């Protein structure tokens, strides 16, 4: 598919719903795939899962559950629950006007979790100079792998306390899109052991936790660290000679 739709998740993570028009439908696989002229869905990536939600046709109120979203050829495709559509299993048609609604509670939990992981990354980089070697998250919990040779309970306790101090400091979280050359002039912009940004990308999206962390990132985040609440480190483990994993969960409501 040729990219045609506005991808609003990257410019306003707080949009819960939008009216849109169906521009393409693929039915060759198990689950129908729908492209829209605009969407609030995040398609997944960088360890953050794709959004879920519902598409409702404006003319008759028929609803389809969106169980996932993904990018293909630059377009965000919405994967419908197979057999959904109020019983007949038929997907919406090209040209249909629809309302696109996120599972907002899940999205907000992912935003809070993602920002908490960036705070964790910022503290570990600032205090220990350790690069990220991997990461993943679910709503309310996540893990990050770092280039540590050793890890102990005392070290993890110190990291947890520092992360919670930074979150409680109510730091603004800013999104910017920079030309590639300008972005790569920023020291330590890439915090991963391997640079995952393809060379053909002309603009780099960055996430800044003001006063703590600035790095390239494509996911969704809250606007201020106070919305995260706090974290608890739930475990740590060795994943190799210089690869240590920290697991965390959110402990306070937004």
Tab-separated table of N, CA and C in Angstrom, residues 140-234:
chain	number	residue	atom	x	y	z
A	140	UNK	N	1.892	-1.385	32.065
A	140	UNK	CA	2.171	-1.407	33.486
A	140	UNK	C	3.443	-2.106	33.911
A	141	UNK	N	4.168	-2.728	32.995
A	141	UNK	CA	5.405	-3.413	33.359
A	141	UNK	C	6.330	-3.471	32.149
A	142	UNK	N	7.605	-3.683	32.423
A	142	UNK	CA	8.557	-3.766	31.323
A	142	UNK	C	9.906	-4.226	31.827
A	143	UNK	N	10.831	-4.366	30.904
A	143	UNK	CA	12.201	-4.735	31.258
A	143	UNK	C	13.154	-4.059	30.296
A	144	UNK	N	14.366	-3.792	30.804
A	144	UNK	CA	15.437	-3.272	29.971
A	144	UNK	C	16.710	-4.048	30.279
A	145	UNK	N	17.476	-4.302	29.233
A	145	UNK	CA	18.764	-4.971	29.351
A	145	UNK	C	19.855	-3.927	29.156
A	146	UNK	N	20.872	-3.984	29.997
A	146	UNK	CA	21.949	-3.012	29.976
A	146	UNK	C	23.306	-3.700	29.917
A	147	UNK	N	24.295	-2.956	29.449
A	147	UNK	CA	25.654	-3.471	29.316
A	147	UNK	C	26.401	-3.310	30.650
A	148	UNK	N	25.970	-4.094	31.628
A	148	UNK	CA	26.635	-4.165	32.929
A	148	UNK	C	27.422	-5.468	33.015
A	149	UNK	N	28.588	-5.404	33.635
A	149	UNK	CA	29.312	-6.649	33.918
A	149	UNK	C	28.772	-7.318	35.177
A	150	UNK	N	28.423	-6.513	36.180
A	150	UNK	CA	27.920	-7.051	37.441
A	150	UNK	C	26.670	-6.296	37.854
A	151	UNK	N	25.824	-6.981	38.593
A	151	UNK	CA	24.630	-6.348	39.129
A	151	UNK	C	24.332	-6.984	40.476
A	152	UNK	N	23.879	-6.151	41.412
A	152	UNK	CA	23.596	-6.631	42.763
A	152	UNK	C	22.299	-6.007	43.257
A	153	UNK	N	21.794	-6.539	44.367
A	153	UNK	CA	20.593	-5.977	44.960
A	153	UNK	C	20.782	-4.545	45.390
A	154	UNK	N	21.951	-4.218	45.949
A	154	UNK	CA	22.205	-2.834	46.369
A	154	UNK	C	22.216	-1.890	45.175
A	155	UNK	N	22.824	-2.324	44.069
A	155	UNK	CA	22.857	-1.484	42.863
A	155	UNK	C	21.446	-1.259	42.334
A	156	UNK	N	20.662	-2.320	42.267
A	156	UNK	CA	19.292	-2.210	41.757
A	156	UNK	C	18.447	-1.318	42.668
A	157	UNK	N	18.632	-1.429	43.979
A	157	UNK	CA	17.896	-0.567	44.913
A	157	UNK	C	18.243	0.902	44.683
A	158	UNK	N	19.505	1.186	44.451
A	158	UNK	CA	19.929	2.561	44.203
A	158	UNK	C	19.333	3.090	42.903
A	159	UNK	N	19.303	2.247	41.876
A	159	UNK	CA	18.714	2.657	40.597
A	159	UNK	C	17.226	2.934	40.766
A	160	UNK	N	16.515	2.053	41.456
A	160	UNK	CA	15.080	2.250	41.681
A	160	UNK	C	14.810	3.569	42.405
A	161	UNK	N	15.586	3.848	43.452
A	161	UNK	CA	15.382	5.081	44.208
A	161	UNK	C	15.634	6.309	43.334
A	162	UNK	N	16.676	6.268	42.518
A	162	UNK	CA	16.994	7.414	41.650
A	162	UNK	C	15.914	7.624	40.601
A	163	UNK	N	15.411	6.535	40.012
A	163	UNK	CA	14.336	6.654	39.019
A	163	UNK	C	13.103	7.280	39.654
A	164	UNK	N	12.731	6.851	40.835
A	164	UNK	CA	11.556	7.409	41.496
A	164	UNK	C	11.752	8.879	41.858
A	165	UNK	N	12.960	9.276	42.217
A	165	UNK	CA	13.237	10.690	42.453
A	165	UNK	C	13.019	11.501	41.186
A	166	UNK	N	13.482	10.984	40.066
A	166	UNK	CA	13.344	11.707	38.796
A	166	UNK	C	11.883	11.790	38.361
A	167	UNK	N	11.139	10.713	38.541
A	167	UNK	CA	9.723	10.745	38.178
A	167	UNK	C	8.966	11.747	39.052
A	168	UNK	N	9.280	11.788	40.346
A	168	UNK	CA	8.607	12.704	41.263
A	168	UNK	C	8.983	14.159	41.014
A	169	UNK	N	10.063	14.402	40.279
A	169	UNK	CA	10.498	15.769	39.995
A	169	UNK	C	9.605	16.478	38.983
A	170	UNK	N	8.602	15.782	38.458
A	170	UNK	CA	7.638	16.368	37.508
A	170	UNK	C	8.351	17.011	36.318
A	171	UNK	N	9.175	16.232	35.666
A	171	UNK	CA	9.915	16.703	34.496
A	171	UNK	C	9.028	16.625	33.248
A	172	UNK	N	9.035	17.678	32.446
A	172	UNK	CA	8.307	17.662	31.184
A	172	UNK	C	8.927	16.650	30.230
A	173	UNK	N	8.072	16.071	29.388
A	173	UNK	CA	8.510	15.126	28.365
A	173	UNK	C	8.162	15.740	27.014
A	174	UNK	N	9.165	15.996	26.202
A	174	UNK	CA	8.986	16.728	24.945
A	174	UNK	C	9.289	15.844	23.746
A	175	UNK	N	8.495	16.019	22.706
A	175	UNK	CA	8.673	15.314	21.437
A	175	UNK	C	9.169	16.313	20.399
A	176	UNK	N	10.214	15.957	19.679
A	176	UNK	CA	10.722	16.792	18.590
A	176	UNK	C	11.058	15.911	17.391
A	177	UNK	N	10.987	16.505	16.208
A	177	UNK	CA	11.429	15.846	14.986
A	177	UNK	C	12.526	16.713	14.384
A	178	UNK	N	13.714	16.141	14.228
A	178	UNK	CA	14.888	16.894	13.807
A	178	UNK	C	15.449	16.343	12.502
A	179	UNK	N	16.062	17.206	11.667
A	179	UNK	CA	16.802	16.684	10.512
A	179	UNK	C	17.889	15.727	10.995
A	180	UNK	N	18.153	14.731	10.187
A	180	UNK	CA	19.069	13.657	10.611
A	180	UNK	C	20.419	14.208	11.084
A	181	UNK	N	21.013	15.133	10.309
A	181	UNK	CA	22.333	15.647	10.661
A	181	UNK	C	22.286	16.380	12.002
A	182	UNK	N	21.222	17.147	12.226
A	182	UNK	CA	21.088	17.871	13.494
A	182	UNK	C	20.893	16.905	14.655
A	183	UNK	N	20.090	15.880	14.424
A	183	UNK	CA	19.836	14.914	15.488
A	183	UNK	C	21.117	14.180	15.880
A	184	UNK	N	21.887	13.750	14.893
A	184	UNK	CA	23.073	12.969	15.201
A	184	UNK	C	24.229	13.819	15.714
A	185	UNK	N	24.048	15.145	15.703
A	185	UNK	CA	25.028	16.022	16.350
A	185	UNK	C	24.827	16.065	17.858
A	186	UNK	N	23.702	15.525	18.355
A	186	UNK	CA	23.426	15.484	19.786
A	186	UNK	C	24.238	14.353	20.405
A	187	UNK	N	25.062	14.659	21.410
A	187	UNK	CA	25.858	13.585	22.031
A	187	UNK	C	24.962	12.506	22.653
A	188	UNK	N	25.319	11.271	22.459
A	188	UNK	CA	24.668	10.130	23.117
A	188	UNK	C	23.183	10.006	22.763
A	189	UNK	N	22.790	10.453	21.565
A	189	UNK	CA	21.383	10.347	21.167
A	189	UNK	C	20.941	8.892	21.087
A	190	UNK	N	21.818	8.021	20.610
A	190	UNK	CA	21.517	6.604	20.477
A	190	UNK	C	22.026	5.895	21.723
A	191	UNK	N	21.094	5.337	22.516
A	191	UNK	CA	21.474	4.696	23.770
A	191	UNK	C	21.544	3.176	23.643
A	192	UNK	N	21.230	2.667	22.473
A	192	UNK	CA	21.285	1.220	22.279
A	192	UNK	C	22.681	0.812	21.827
A	193	UNK	N	23.059	-0.407	22.185
A	193	UNK	CA	24.367	-0.935	21.799
A	193	UNK	C	24.522	-0.939	20.286
A	194	UNK	N	23.426	-1.233	19.578
A	194	UNK	CA	23.411	-1.233	18.118
A	194	UNK	C	22.495	-0.113	17.648
A	195	UNK	N	22.951	0.709	16.718
A	195	UNK	CA	22.120	1.776	16.160
A	195	UNK	C	21.065	1.157	15.254
A	196	UNK	N	19.794	1.270	15.667
A	196	UNK	CA	18.707	0.621	14.939
A	196	UNK	C	18.053	1.540	13.910
A	197	UNK	N	18.562	2.762	13.744
A	197	UNK	CA	17.952	3.698	12.800
A	197	UNK	C	18.506	3.451	11.398
A	198	UNK	N	17.640	3.136	10.423
A	198	UNK	CA	18.111	2.904	9.056
A	198	UNK	C	18.761	4.149	8.474
A	199	UNK	N	19.766	3.994	7.623
A	199	UNK	CA	20.475	5.156	7.074
A	199	UNK	C	19.619	6.025	6.177
A	200	UNK	N	18.509	5.516	5.635
A	200	UNK	CA	17.689	6.295	4.711
A	200	UNK	C	16.719	7.260	5.363
A	201	UNK	N	16.612	7.259	6.690
A	201	UNK	CA	15.671	8.140	7.380
A	201	UNK	C	16.246	9.548	7.437
A	202	UNK	N	15.491	10.528	6.892
A	202	UNK	CA	15.964	11.910	6.827
A	202	UNK	C	15.653	12.703	8.082
A	203	UNK	N	14.602	12.304	8.816
A	203	UNK	CA	14.224	13.018	10.031
A	203	UNK	C	14.182	12.028	11.207
A	204	UNK	N	14.621	12.484	12.348
A	204	UNK	CA	14.705	11.651	13.543
A	204	UNK	C	13.768	12.219	14.605
A	205	UNK	N	12.887	11.373	15.122
A	205	UNK	CA	11.996	11.774	16.213
A	205	UNK	C	12.709	11.518	17.531
A	206	UNK	N	12.704	12.530	18.408
A	206	UNK	CA	13.368	12.396	19.689
A	206	UNK	C	12.375	12.594	20.828
A	207	UNK	N	12.668	11.939	21.947
A	207	UNK	CA	11.913	12.103	23.186
A	207	UNK	C	12.883	12.620	24.247
A	208	UNK	N	12.513	13.740	24.870
A	208	UNK	CA	13.353	14.332	25.907
A	208	UNK	C	12.603	14.379	27.224
A	209	UNK	N	13.159	13.761	28.247
A	209	UNK	CA	12.730	14.010	29.621
A	209	UNK	C	13.630	15.129	30.110
A	210	UNK	N	13.077	16.326	30.204
A	210	UNK	CA	13.885	17.528	30.384
A	210	UNK	C	14.747	17.402	31.643
A	211	UNK	N	16.042	17.593	31.444
A	211	UNK	CA	16.981	17.525	32.547
A	211	UNK	C	17.474	16.140	32.882
A	212	UNK	N	17.002	15.124	32.174
A	212	UNK	CA	17.414	13.756	32.481
A	212	UNK	C	17.835	12.961	31.268
A	213	UNK	N	17.026	12.953	30.204
A	213	UNK	CA	17.234	11.979	29.136
A	213	UNK	C	16.805	12.569	27.798
A	214	UNK	N	17.582	12.307	26.761
A	214	UNK	CA	17.244	12.703	25.396
A	214	UNK	C	17.739	11.610	24.478
A	215	UNK	N	16.800	11.001	23.729
A	215	UNK	CA	17.205	9.938	22.816
A	215	UNK	C	16.199	9.791	21.686
A	216	UNK	N	16.651	9.157	20.615
A	216	UNK	CA	15.773	8.860	19.489
A	216	UNK	C	14.745	7.820	19.904
A	217	UNK	N	13.478	8.036	19.508
A	217	UNK	CA	12.422	7.118	19.930
A	217	UNK	C	11.175	7.377	19.088
A	218	UNK	N	10.448	6.309	18.770
A	218	UNK	CA	9.247	6.446	17.959
A	218	UNK	C	7.950	6.191	18.689
A	219	UNK	N	7.998	5.933	20.009
A	219	UNK	CA	6.802	5.513	20.724
A	219	UNK	C	5.993	6.657	21.309
A	220	UNK	N	4.989	6.288	22.111
A	220	UNK	CA	4.105	7.270	22.737
A	220	UNK	C	4.474	7.408	24.216
A	221	UNK	N	4.338	8.644	24.731
A	221	UNK	CA	4.762	8.960	26.090
A	221	UNK	C	3.780	9.918	26.734
A	222	UNK	N	3.792	9.945	28.084
A	222	UNK	CA	3.044	10.975	28.799
A	222	UNK	C	3.790	12.295	28.676
A	223	UNK	N	3.117	13.394	29.041
A	223	UNK	CA	3.677	14.721	28.856
A	223	UNK	C	4.531	15.175	30.028
A	224	UNK	N	4.418	14.506	31.177
A	224	UNK	CA	5.185	14.893	32.351
A	224	UNK	C	5.401	13.642	33.206
A	225	UNK	N	6.557	13.550	33.823
A	225	UNK	CA	6.872	12.336	34.589
A	225	UNK	C	5.941	12.125	35.777
A	226	UNK	N	5.281	13.181	36.264
A	226	UNK	CA	4.364	12.988	37.398
A	226	UNK	C	3.203	12.077	37.020
A	227	UNK	N	2.895	11.959	35.712
A	227	UNK	CA	1.814	11.085	35.263
A	227	UNK	C	2.188	9.613	35.357
A	228	UNK	N	3.476	9.322	35.459
A	228	UNK	CA	3.910	7.928	35.570
A	228	UNK	C	3.551	7.378	36.940
A	229	UNK	N	3.712	8.183	37.977
A	229	UNK	CA	3.612	7.690	39.347
A	229	UNK	C	4.982	7.240	39.802
A	230	UNK	N	5.126	5.998	40.218
A	230	UNK	CA	6.410	5.460	40.634
A	230	UNK	C	6.635	4.091	40.027
A	231	UNK	N	7.824	3.548	40.272
A	231	UNK	CA	8.144	2.203	39.779
A	231	UNK	C	8.640	1.342	40.932
A	232	UNK	N	8.554	0.042	40.731
A	232	UNK	CA	9.175	-0.932	41.622
A	232	UNK	C	9.983	-1.894	40.754
A	233	UNK	N	11.234	-2.101	41.092
A	233	UNK	CA	12.020	-3.124	40.407
A	233	UNK	C	11.570	-4.483	40.940
A	234	UNK	N	11.109	-5.334	40.044
A	234	UNK	CA	10.560	-6.632	40.440
A	234	UNK	C	11.554	-7.772	40.274
